[in-house]
mmCIF file of C-alpha atoms in Angstrom:
data_model
loop_
_atom_site.group_PDB
_atom_site.id
_atom_site.type_symbol
_atom_site.label_atom_id
_atom_site.label_comp_id
_atom_site.label_asym_id
_atom_site.label_seq_id
_atom_site.Cartn_x
_atom_site.Cartn_y
_atom_site.Cartn_z
ATOM 1 C CA GLY A 28 -7.661 2.720 8.487
ATOM 2 C CA ALA A 29 -7.909 5.007 11.583
ATOM 3 C CA GLY A 30 -5.092 7.289 12.272
ATOM 4 C CA VAL A 31 -3.644 8.437 15.648
ATOM 5 C CA SER A 32 -6.413 9.939 17.712
ATOM 6 C CA GLN A 33 -5.945 12.249 20.746
ATOM 7 C CA SER A 34 -8.309 13.374 23.410
ATOM 8 C CA PRO A 35 -9.453 15.954 24.337
ATOM 9 C CA SER A 36 -8.856 18.105 21.539
ATOM 10 C CA ASN A 37 -8.947 21.168 23.690
ATOM 11 C CA LYS A 38 -8.561 21.502 27.396
ATOM 12 C CA VAL A 39 -8.739 24.586 29.493
ATOM 13 C CA THR A 40 -7.712 24.155 33.046
ATOM 14 C CA GLU A 41 -6.920 26.278 36.015
ATOM 15 C CA LYS A 42 -3.458 26.704 37.327
ATOM 16 C CA GLY A 43 -2.677 24.084 39.877
ATOM 17 C CA LYS A 44 -4.953 21.363 38.587
ATOM 18 C CA ASP A 45 -3.995 18.037 37.266
ATOM 19 C CA VAL A 46 -4.714 17.134 33.452
ATOM 20 C CA GLU A 47 -4.519 13.823 31.798
ATOM 21 C CA LEU A 48 -4.084 13.686 27.868
ATOM 22 C CA ARG A 49 -4.821 10.526 26.047
ATOM 23 C CA CYS A 50 -3.304 9.072 22.793
ATOM 24 C CA ASP A 51 -4.673 6.035 20.771
ATOM 25 C CA PRO A 52 -1.890 5.132 18.296
ATOM 26 C CA ILE A 53 -2.457 3.237 15.019
ATOM 27 C CA SER A 54 -3.299 -0.440 15.701
ATOM 28 C CA GLY A 55 -0.140 -2.528 15.310
ATOM 29 C CA HIS A 56 2.372 0.515 15.884
ATOM 30 C CA THR A 57 4.889 -0.601 18.442
ATOM 31 C CA ALA A 58 6.267 3.019 18.903
ATOM 32 C CA LEU A 59 4.711 5.963 20.372
ATOM 33 C CA TYR A 60 5.971 9.525 20.845
ATOM 34 C CA TRP A 61 4.830 12.529 22.741
ATOM 35 C CA TYR A 62 5.719 16.102 21.682
ATOM 36 C CA ARG A 63 5.073 19.476 23.006
ATOM 37 C CA GLN A 64 4.715 22.746 20.832
ATOM 38 C CA ARG A 65 4.325 26.057 22.433
ATOM 39 C CA LEU A 66 2.757 28.888 20.524
ATOM 40 C CA GLY A 67 4.887 29.966 17.714
ATOM 41 C CA GLN A 68 7.824 27.518 18.490
ATOM 42 C CA GLY A 69 9.209 24.246 17.323
ATOM 43 C CA LEU A 70 8.575 20.796 18.269
ATOM 44 C CA GLU A 71 9.823 19.521 21.567
ATOM 45 C CA PHE A 72 10.426 15.746 22.188
ATOM 46 C CA LEU A 73 9.052 14.642 25.564
ATOM 47 C CA ILE A 74 9.119 10.716 25.576
ATOM 48 C CA TYR A 75 9.215 7.682 23.551
ATOM 49 C CA PHE A 76 7.708 4.125 24.118
ATOM 50 C CA GLN A 77 8.937 1.140 22.185
ATOM 51 C CA GLY A 78 7.015 -2.035 22.911
ATOM 52 C CA ASN A 79 7.339 -3.049 26.489
ATOM 53 C CA SER A 80 10.686 -1.428 27.038
ATOM 54 C CA ALA A 81 11.073 1.139 29.955
ATOM 55 C CA PRO A 82 11.057 4.719 28.523
ATOM 56 C CA ASP A 83 13.741 7.256 28.948
ATOM 57 C CA LYS A 84 11.929 9.940 31.044
ATOM 58 C CA SER A 85 14.700 12.439 31.037
ATOM 59 C CA GLY A 86 13.004 14.540 28.195
ATOM 60 C CA LEU A 87 9.909 15.258 30.274
ATOM 61 C CA PRO A 88 10.202 18.930 31.294
ATOM 62 C CA SER A 89 9.672 18.491 34.983
ATOM 63 C CA ASP A 90 8.696 15.868 37.604
ATOM 64 C CA ARG A 91 5.149 17.181 37.219
ATOM 65 C CA PHE A 92 4.945 15.456 34.024
ATOM 66 C CA SER A 93 4.407 11.617 33.731
ATOM 67 C CA ALA A 94 3.581 9.188 30.920
ATOM 68 C CA GLU A 95 2.260 5.594 30.721
ATOM 69 C CA ARG A 96 1.654 3.323 28.122
ATOM 70 C CA THR A 97 0.239 -0.172 28.496
ATOM 71 C CA GLY A 98 1.833 -2.517 25.984
ATOM 72 C CA GLU A 99 1.266 -1.304 22.531
ATOM 73 C CA SER A 100 -2.093 0.408 23.032
ATOM 74 C CA VAL A 101 -3.254 3.810 24.586
ATOM 75 C CA SER A 102 -0.838 6.126 26.165
ATOM 76 C CA THR A 103 -1.685 8.932 28.761
ATOM 77 C CA LEU A 104 0.327 12.007 29.467
ATOM 78 C CA THR A 105 -0.389 13.416 32.959
ATOM 79 C CA ILE A 106 0.624 16.928 33.964
ATOM 80 C CA GLN A 107 0.219 17.524 37.868
ATOM 81 C CA ARG A 108 -0.188 20.972 39.354
ATOM 82 C CA THR A 109 -0.327 22.696 35.861
ATOM 83 C CA GLN A 110 1.395 25.998 35.486
ATOM 84 C CA GLN A 111 0.776 28.559 32.796
ATOM 85 C CA GLU A 112 4.084 27.662 30.983
ATOM 86 C CA ASP A 113 2.438 24.164 30.441
ATOM 87 C CA SER A 114 0.160 25.806 27.913
ATOM 88 C CA ALA A 115 0.841 24.306 24.540
ATOM 89 C CA VAL A 116 -0.255 21.842 22.018
ATOM 90 C CA TYR A 117 0.621 18.361 22.946
ATOM 91 C CA LEU A 118 1.269 15.948 20.006
ATOM 92 C CA CYS A 119 1.316 12.276 19.870
ATOM 93 C CA ALA A 120 2.760 10.262 17.029
ATOM 94 C CA SER A 121 3.194 6.428 16.337
ATOM 95 C CA SER A 122 5.238 4.350 13.987
ATOM 96 C CA GLU A 123 5.167 0.769 13.175
ATOM 97 C CA ARG A 124 8.571 0.152 14.340
ATOM 98 C CA GLY A 125 10.744 2.203 16.661
ATOM 99 C CA ARG A 126 14.146 3.876 16.556
ATOM 100 C CA GLY A 127 13.395 5.800 13.404
ATOM 101 C CA LEU A 128 12.985 2.877 11.131
ATOM 102 C CA ASP A 129 9.636 4.164 9.942
ATOM 103 C CA GLU A 130 7.700 7.381 9.513
ATOM 104 C CA GLN A 131 5.782 8.789 12.399
ATOM 105 C CA TYR A 132 2.150 9.486 11.970
ATOM 106 C CA PHE A 133 0.971 12.458 14.052
ATOM 107 C CA GLY A 134 -2.334 12.842 15.865
ATOM 108 C CA PRO A 135 -4.241 16.171 15.748
ATOM 109 C CA GLY A 136 -2.913 17.220 19.096
ATOM 110 C CA THR A 137 -4.501 18.495 22.452
ATOM 111 C CA ARG A 138 -4.462 22.226 23.032
ATOM 112 C CA LEU A 139 -3.934 22.826 26.627
ATOM 113 C CA THR A 140 -4.559 26.244 28.100
ATOM 114 C CA VAL A 141 -3.759 26.766 31.711
ATOM 115 C CA THR A 142 -5.413 30.034 33.097
ATOM 116 C CA ASP B 83 24.914 18.247 24.378
ATOM 117 C CA ALA B 84 23.247 16.705 21.389
ATOM 118 C CA LYS B 85 22.370 19.098 18.764
ATOM 119 C CA THR B 86 20.472 19.395 15.448
ATOM 120 C CA THR B 87 21.008 22.613 13.792
ATOM 121 C CA GLN B 88 19.140 24.244 10.947
ATOM 122 C CA PRO B 89 19.095 27.772 9.452
ATOM 123 C CA ASN B 90 16.113 29.617 10.758
ATOM 124 C CA SER B 91 14.647 30.600 7.432
ATOM 125 C CA MET B 92 15.132 30.214 3.602
ATOM 126 C CA GLU B 93 13.565 31.819 0.623
ATOM 127 C CA SER B 94 12.845 30.333 -2.775
ATOM 128 C CA ASN B 95 11.084 31.118 -5.968
ATOM 129 C CA GLU B 96 8.376 28.818 -7.276
ATOM 130 C CA GLU B 97 9.496 26.020 -9.687
ATOM 131 C CA GLU B 98 13.139 26.477 -8.457
ATOM 132 C CA PRO B 99 15.063 23.810 -6.384
ATOM 133 C CA VAL B 100 15.587 24.365 -2.723
ATOM 134 C CA HIS B 101 18.243 22.802 -0.620
ATOM 135 C CA LEU B 102 17.554 22.728 3.171
ATOM 136 C CA PRO B 103 20.572 21.795 5.329
ATOM 137 C CA CYS B 104 20.914 20.250 8.775
ATOM 138 C CA ASN B 105 23.793 19.392 11.008
ATOM 139 C CA HIS B 106 23.431 16.521 13.324
ATOM 140 C CA SER B 107 26.782 15.981 14.768
ATOM 141 C CA THR B 108 25.939 13.748 17.623
ATOM 142 C CA ILE B 109 23.984 11.025 15.500
ATOM 143 C CA SER B 110 24.904 7.513 15.997
ATOM 144 C CA GLY B 111 26.137 5.245 13.203
ATOM 145 C CA THR B 112 22.996 3.231 13.174
ATOM 146 C CA ASP B 113 20.172 5.863 13.628
ATOM 147 C CA TYR B 114 18.038 7.223 10.748
ATOM 148 C CA ILE B 115 17.670 10.910 9.885
ATOM 149 C CA HIS B 116 14.147 12.098 9.534
ATOM 150 C CA TRP B 117 12.533 15.179 7.890
ATOM 151 C CA TYR B 118 9.192 16.418 8.638
ATOM 152 C CA ARG B 119 7.405 19.574 7.812
ATOM 153 C CA GLN B 120 4.613 21.548 9.294
ATOM 154 C CA LEU B 121 2.188 23.723 7.254
ATOM 155 C CA PRO B 122 0.748 26.657 8.696
ATOM 156 C CA SER B 123 -1.771 25.856 11.340
ATOM 157 C CA GLN B 124 -1.546 22.075 10.739
ATOM 158 C CA GLY B 125 0.183 19.157 12.395
ATOM 159 C CA PRO B 126 3.675 17.661 11.345
ATOM 160 C CA GLU B 127 3.814 15.413 8.362
ATOM 161 C CA TYR B 128 6.460 13.175 7.270
ATOM 162 C CA VAL B 129 8.807 14.185 4.320
ATOM 163 C CA ILE B 130 11.552 11.497 3.988
ATOM 164 C CA HIS B 131 14.159 9.577 6.041
ATOM 165 C CA GLY B 132 17.251 7.824 5.491
ATOM 166 C CA LEU B 133 20.391 6.220 6.931
ATOM 167 C CA THR B 134 23.496 6.305 4.831
ATOM 168 C CA SER B 135 22.797 6.560 1.143
ATOM 169 C CA ASN B 136 20.637 9.226 -0.665
ATOM 170 C CA VAL B 137 16.917 8.715 -0.641
ATOM 171 C CA ASN B 138 14.178 9.767 -3.075
ATOM 172 C CA ASN B 139 10.502 9.711 -2.878
ATOM 173 C CA ARG B 140 7.681 11.555 -4.512
ATOM 174 C CA MET B 141 7.947 14.493 -2.252
ATOM 175 C CA ALA B 142 11.821 15.035 -2.024
ATOM 176 C CA SER B 143 15.212 13.764 -1.957
ATOM 177 C CA LEU B 144 17.462 13.433 0.872
ATOM 178 C CA ALA B 145 21.328 13.712 0.469
ATOM 179 C CA ILE B 146 23.264 12.373 3.459
ATOM 180 C CA ALA B 147 26.951 13.274 3.920
ATOM 181 C CA GLU B 148 29.396 10.390 4.041
ATOM 182 C CA ASP B 149 30.296 10.951 7.657
ATOM 183 C CA ARG B 150 26.525 11.337 8.438
ATOM 184 C CA LYS B 151 27.079 14.505 10.364
ATOM 185 C CA SER B 152 24.991 16.599 8.003
ATOM 186 C CA SER B 153 22.178 16.065 5.471
ATOM 187 C CA THR B 154 20.373 18.052 2.905
ATOM 188 C CA LEU B 155 16.661 17.980 2.023
ATOM 189 C CA ILE B 156 16.125 18.752 -1.761
ATOM 190 C CA LEU B 157 12.873 19.857 -3.066
ATOM 191 C CA HIS B 158 13.264 19.645 -6.850
ATOM 192 C CA ARG B 159 10.722 22.262 -7.839
ATOM 193 C CA ALA B 160 9.354 24.243 -4.976
ATOM 194 C CA THR B 161 5.552 25.032 -5.105
ATOM 195 C CA LEU B 162 3.622 27.473 -3.098
ATOM 196 C CA ARG B 163 2.322 24.500 -1.301
ATOM 197 C CA ASP B 164 5.798 23.639 0.009
ATOM 198 C CA ALA B 165 5.818 26.858 2.183
ATOM 199 C CA ALA B 166 6.202 25.302 5.670
ATOM 200 C CA VAL B 167 8.574 24.751 8.543
ATOM 201 C CA TYR B 168 10.870 21.901 7.818
ATOM 202 C CA TYR B 169 12.281 19.866 10.728
ATOM 203 C CA CYS B 170 15.199 17.652 10.723
ATOM 204 C CA ILE B 171 15.298 14.986 13.553
ATOM 205 C CA SER B 172 17.819 12.591 14.730
ATOM 206 C CA TRP B 173 18.214 10.322 17.680
ATOM 207 C CA VAL B 174 20.832 11.073 20.390
ATOM 208 C CA GLY B 175 23.311 8.303 20.090
ATOM 209 C CA GLY B 176 23.118 5.772 22.827
ATOM 210 C CA SER B 177 19.783 7.091 24.174
ATOM 211 C CA GLU B 178 16.143 6.804 23.686
ATOM 212 C CA LYS B 179 15.765 10.603 22.886
ATOM 213 C CA LEU B 180 15.126 12.507 19.694
ATOM 214 C CA VAL B 181 16.666 15.620 19.019
ATOM 215 C CA PHE B 182 14.815 18.189 16.767
ATOM 216 C CA GLY B 183 16.261 21.017 14.860
ATOM 217 C CA LYS B 184 14.541 24.278 15.674
ATOM 218 C CA GLY B 185 13.105 24.153 12.022
ATOM 219 C CA THR B 186 13.752 26.156 8.738
ATOM 220 C CA LYS B 187 10.774 28.302 7.835
ATOM 221 C CA LEU B 188 10.667 28.083 3.919
ATOM 222 C CA THR B 189 9.029 30.870 2.065
ATOM 223 C CA VAL B 190 8.119 30.326 -1.553
ATOM 224 C CA ASN B 191 7.789 33.297 -3.736
ATOM 225 C CA PRO B 192 5.282 33.166 -6.739
#
C-alpha cells in the first residue's frame, strides 16, 4: 500500500514568508509525528497527534510554528515569518497506534530552504 | 530535563557483533523504547522496539535493563550496509513528547 507522503518535496522561500508543509499518513494510522532535521544534525521531535486528542505543542521551536491535523487524516505544519534557522528537512511519520506501541513509518521529507 | 544519551560514534569490523548503548533515565514504566537508524542521505528507518524483556527481530536484538533506564541495541554480525546513525527514542514520562538521543554514528570496517 501507499506509504507516508509529504509535499512539497522541496521548498525555497524568502525570509519572512509563511510556508505550509503537508503530510499524508498511511491510511488507518491513528498517530502522526513531525520532526525536524537540520543539515548534519540529528532528529528533533516537534509534535505528535493521536486520534482526536489535543496535541502537546511545547515541542514546537517557537510560536511561529503551528500544526494541525483533522481527525486521522492529513496534517499540515505551518511556519510563519520564516527565518534562516528554519532551513531543514521536515519529516513526518505515522504509526498504526500511538504512544510507541508500533513502529513509525517515515515520509521522504520536505527540504525547506529559507533565503 | 528528560534525556536520552548515546555515544557519538562507534566502530566495528565487518562480521563482528556491535553493541550500541543508550541511557533513557526519565522513561516511564509503560513506554516503549524504540531504535531507528538513518543511512547516509536517507530517511530514518525502524530497527526494533521493546518494553521490558529482550526483543529479537531479523535486523537486531534489543536488551533492556531491568530498571529500564538503559538499553542496548545488538547487531549480531555487522555488515557494511549497517553503517548508519542509530537513534534511541523514548517518551518523556507523563507527557506527549518524544526524546531522541543525538544518535550514534556506526562505522563498519571491511
